[in-house]
Coordinates of C-alpha atoms and ligand atoms in Angstrom, one line a residue:
M930 CA -11.0 -0.2 54.5
I931 CA -14.0 -0.9 52.3
I932 CA -13.5 -3.7 49.8
A933 CA -16.3 -4.0 47.3
L934 CA -16.2 -7.1 45.2
N935 CA -17.9 -6.7 41.8
N936 CA -18.5 -10.1 40.5
K937 CA -20.1 -8.6 37.3
S938 CA -21.9 -11.2 35.2
N939 CA -19.9 -14.1 36.5
L940 CA -20.4 -17.3 38.6
E941 CA -23.2 -19.7 38.0
K942 CA -25.3 -21.2 40.8
E943 CA -22.9 -24.0 41.9
E944 CA -19.8 -22.0 41.2
F945 CA -21.2 -19.2 43.4
E946 CA -21.9 -21.6 46.2
S947 CA -18.2 -22.8 46.4
Y948 CA -17.0 -19.3 45.8
L949 CA -19.0 -18.0 48.7
E950 CA -17.7 -20.7 51.0
G951 CA -14.1 -19.8 50.0
L952 CA -14.8 -16.1 50.5
E953 CA -16.3 -16.5 53.9
S954 CA -13.3 -18.5 55.1
I955 CA -10.9 -15.5 54.4
Q956 CA -10.0 -13.9 57.7
T957 CA -9.9 -10.1 57.5
D958 CA -10.7 -7.0 59.4
E959 CA -11.6 -5.1 56.3
T960 CA -15.3 -4.3 55.4
I961 CA -16.1 -6.7 52.6
I962 CA -19.1 -5.9 50.4
L963 CA -19.9 -8.7 48.0
C964 CA -21.8 -7.6 44.9
P965 CA -22.9 -10.7 43.1
T966 CA -25.5 -11.0 40.3
F967 CA -29.2 -10.5 41.3
L968 CA -29.7 -14.2 41.1
N969 CA -26.8 -15.0 43.4
I970 CA -28.0 -12.3 45.8
G971 CA -31.3 -14.2 46.1
A972 CA -29.4 -17.5 46.7
T973 CA -27.2 -16.2 49.6
N974 CA -27.9 -15.9 53.2
S975 CA -24.3 -15.0 53.8
S976 CA -23.2 -13.1 56.9
L977 CA -21.2 -10.8 54.5
K978 CA -22.4 -7.4 53.6
I979 CA -24.2 -7.6 50.2
G980 CA -24.4 -5.1 47.4
S981 CA -26.2 -5.2 44.1
Q982 CA -24.6 -4.1 40.8
N983 CA -27.6 -2.0 39.7
V984 CA -31.1 -0.9 40.7
S985 CA -34.2 0.3 38.9
I986 CA -34.9 4.0 38.6
N987 CA -38.5 3.1 39.5
E988 CA -40.4 1.8 42.5
N989 CA -42.2 -1.6 42.3
G990 CA -44.6 -1.8 39.3
A991 CA -44.9 -2.6 35.7
Y992 CA -41.2 -2.4 34.8
T993 CA -40.4 -5.8 33.2
G994 CA -37.0 -7.0 34.1
E995 CA -36.2 -4.4 36.7
I996 CA -35.3 -4.8 40.4
S997 CA -36.4 -2.0 42.7
A998 CA -34.6 -0.6 45.7
T999 CA -37.4 -1.9 48.0
Q1000 CA -37.0 -5.4 46.6
L1001 CA -33.2 -5.2 47.2
K1002 CA -33.9 -4.0 50.8
S1003 CA -36.2 -7.0 51.4
Y1004 CA -33.2 -9.2 50.5
H1005 CA -31.0 -7.3 53.1
V1006 CA -29.0 -5.6 50.4
Q1007 CA -27.1 -2.7 52.1
Y1008 CA -25.2 -1.3 49.2
A1009 CA -25.6 -0.9 45.4
I1010 CA -23.1 -0.1 42.7
V1011 CA -24.6 2.6 40.4
G1012 CA -23.2 4.2 37.2
H1013 CA -20.6 1.5 36.5
S1014 CA -18.9 2.4 33.2
E1015 CA -20.0 -0.9 31.7
R1016 CA -23.6 0.1 32.2
R1017 CA -23.0 3.6 31.0
E1018 CA -21.5 2.2 27.8
Y1019 CA -23.6 -1.0 27.1
Q1020 CA -26.9 0.0 28.6
R1021 CA -26.5 3.7 27.6
E1022 CA -27.1 4.7 31.2
T1023 CA -27.2 8.5 31.6
N1024 CA -26.1 10.7 34.5
E1025 CA -29.8 11.6 34.9
E1026 CA -30.8 8.0 35.3
I1027 CA -28.0 7.5 37.7
N1028 CA -29.3 10.4 39.8
L1029 CA -32.7 8.7 40.0
K1030 CA -31.1 5.4 41.1
V1031 CA -29.0 7.2 43.8
K1032 CA -32.2 8.8 45.1
Q1033 CA -34.1 5.5 45.1
L1034 CA -31.3 3.9 47.1
L1035 CA -31.0 6.6 49.6
K1036 CA -34.7 6.6 50.2
N1037 CA -34.5 2.9 51.1
D1038 CA -31.4 3.2 53.3
I1039 CA -29.2 1.5 50.8
T1040 CA -25.7 3.0 50.3
P1041 CA -24.9 3.9 46.7
I1042 CA -21.4 3.0 45.5
L1043 CA -21.4 5.6 42.7
C1044 CA -18.9 4.9 40.0
I1045 CA -17.3 7.8 38.0
G1046 CA -14.4 7.7 35.6
E1047 CA -13.0 9.2 32.5
S1048 CA -12.0 7.5 29.2
L1049 CA -8.5 7.5 27.9
E1050 CA -9.5 9.9 25.2
E1051 CA -10.9 12.3 27.8
R1052 CA -7.8 12.1 29.8
N1053 CA -5.6 12.7 26.8
K1054 CA -7.7 15.8 26.0
N1055 CA -7.3 17.1 29.6
Q1056 CA -11.0 16.7 30.3
V1057 CA -10.7 14.6 33.4
K1058 CA -11.9 17.2 35.9
E1059 CA -14.7 18.4 33.6
V1060 CA -16.0 14.9 33.0
L1061 CA -15.8 13.7 36.6
T1062 CA -17.4 16.9 38.0
K1063 CA -20.3 16.6 35.6
E1064 CA -20.9 12.9 36.4
L1065 CA -20.7 13.6 40.1
L1066 CA -22.8 16.8 40.2
I1067 CA -25.6 15.3 38.1
A1068 CA -25.6 12.1 40.1
I1069 CA -26.1 14.0 43.4
K1070 CA -28.6 16.5 42.1
D1071 CA -31.4 17.2 44.7
V1072 CA -29.6 15.0 47.3
T1073 CA -29.2 16.8 50.6
E1074 CA -25.7 17.3 52.0
E1075 CA -26.4 14.9 54.8
E1076 CA -27.5 12.2 52.3
Q1077 CA -24.5 13.0 50.0
A1078 CA -22.2 12.1 52.9
K1079 CA -23.6 8.6 52.9
I1080 CA -22.7 8.0 49.2
I1081 CA -19.5 6.0 48.5
I1082 CA -17.7 7.3 45.4
A1083 CA -15.7 4.8 43.3
Y1084 CA -13.2 6.4 41.0
E1085 CA -12.7 4.0 38.2
P1086 CA -10.8 5.3 35.1
I1087 CA -12.4 3.4 32.2
W1088 CA -8.9 2.8 30.7
S1089 CA -7.9 0.9 33.9
I1090 CA -10.9 -1.4 34.1
G1091 CA -9.8 -4.9 33.2
T1092 CA -6.7 -3.7 31.4
G1093 CA -3.9 -4.2 34.0
I1094 CA -3.0 -0.6 33.7
I1095 CA -3.4 1.7 36.7
P1096 CA -3.0 5.5 37.0
T1097 CA 0.0 6.9 38.8
N1098 CA -0.5 7.8 42.5
D1099 CA -0.4 11.5 41.6
Q1100 CA -3.2 11.1 39.0
I1101 CA -5.4 9.3 41.6
E1102 CA -4.6 11.9 44.3
E1103 CA -5.4 14.7 42.0
V1104 CA -8.8 13.2 41.2
F1105 CA -9.6 12.4 44.8
E1106 CA -8.9 16.1 45.7
E1107 CA -11.4 17.2 43.1
I1108 CA -14.0 14.7 44.4
K1109 CA -13.4 15.9 48.0
K1110 CA -14.2 19.5 46.9
I1111 CA -17.7 18.4 45.9
V1112 CA -18.5 15.7 48.5
P1113 CA -16.0 16.3 51.3
K1114 CA -17.6 13.7 53.6
S1115 CA -17.9 10.8 51.2
K1116 CA -15.7 7.8 51.3
I1117 CA -13.7 7.3 48.1
L1118 CA -12.7 4.0 46.6
Y1119 CA -10.3 3.3 43.8
G1120 CA -11.3 0.8 41.1
G1121 CA -9.6 -0.5 38.0
S1122 CA -7.1 -3.4 37.7
A1123 CA -6.2 -3.2 41.4
N1124 CA -4.5 -6.4 42.3
E1125 CA -2.2 -8.2 44.7
E1126 CA 0.9 -6.7 43.0
N1127 CA 0.0 -3.1 42.5
I1128 CA -1.5 -2.8 46.0
D1129 CA 2.1 -2.0 47.2
Q1130 CA 2.0 1.2 45.1
L1131 CA -1.7 2.0 45.7
K1132 CA -1.5 1.7 49.4
L1133 CA 0.9 4.7 49.5
I1134 CA -2.1 6.9 48.8
N1135 CA -3.5 8.1 52.1
A1136 CA -6.8 9.3 50.8
I1137 CA -8.0 5.9 49.6
D1138 CA -10.8 4.5 51.8
G1139 CA -11.0 1.2 49.9
Y1140 CA -11.2 -0.5 46.6
L1141 CA -13.7 -1.7 44.1
L1142 CA -12.4 -5.0 42.7
G1143 CA -13.6 -6.7 39.5
G1144 CA -11.3 -9.4 38.2
L1145 CA -9.6 -9.9 41.6
S1146 CA -13.0 -10.6 43.2
L1147 CA -13.1 -13.9 41.4
K1148 CA -9.5 -15.0 42.3
L1149 CA -9.8 -15.8 46.0
D1150 CA -6.1 -16.8 46.4
K1151 CA -4.9 -13.5 45.0
L1152 CA -7.6 -11.6 46.9
K1153 CA -6.3 -13.0 50.1
I1154 CA -2.8 -11.8 49.3
F1155 CA -4.2 -8.4 48.4
L1156 CA -6.0 -8.2 51.8
Q1157 CA -2.9 -9.2 53.6
K1158 CA -0.9 -6.4 51.9
I1159 CA -3.5 -3.7 52.1
H1160 CA -2.0 -1.7 55.1
Ligands
LIG2069 P1 -11.3 -4.7 37.4 O1 -12.8 -4.1 37.5 O2 -10.8 -4.7 38.9 O3 -11.4 -6.0 36.8 O4 -10.5 -3.8 36.6 C1 -13.1 -3.1 38.4 C2 -14.6 -2.8 38.1 O5 -15.0 -2.8 36.9 O6 -15.3 -2.5 39.0

């Protein structure tokens, strides 16, 4: 299974050093992808697979404050989260920008972890399929089928992120089926309050290829239990 750890904007220099030591000591057969802040990416020469939490829509150049896909590649970054709902909300990131990011990453052999998800309001209005289909179709616009297959999709309902609330297994399965209709070969992760307790319920879903973990990525003792219970 793929376990992507989204540290978000957490862990200062020294905290990250001891965190990394702890994380590397966890024995597991799962594919762990650590997604730290850009600064912490620069500070690690870990043997773990590394992902970023964002990428520039542009190549290198006069784009103050941005980090390009080629720069990430030069730091051996193999994955990048794109379209996280926090960026969509706070940075006003659009589906069109996410599409440009996906293409920058694929061009540089970095695997996009493309986040899609509906708000509670959209779910209550029965707009889940519509919203997710739109997010997905625009994000993969002008991407060949062969390249689409390389993209990892992370289904993260916005109302689940950091709230402790997770969808029912039926709700997740329904969404995964819709995603599979568009990108049948892509791996699909679930993200949103996944933890060492609700993994007992989540693991009953056969279609899940892994998890994108936010809060749990920072609690190594609980992450360890999660990994032990994952199959
Ligand atoms: P959470 O975050 O696990 O803390 O809900 C997941 C995410 O935002 O990627």
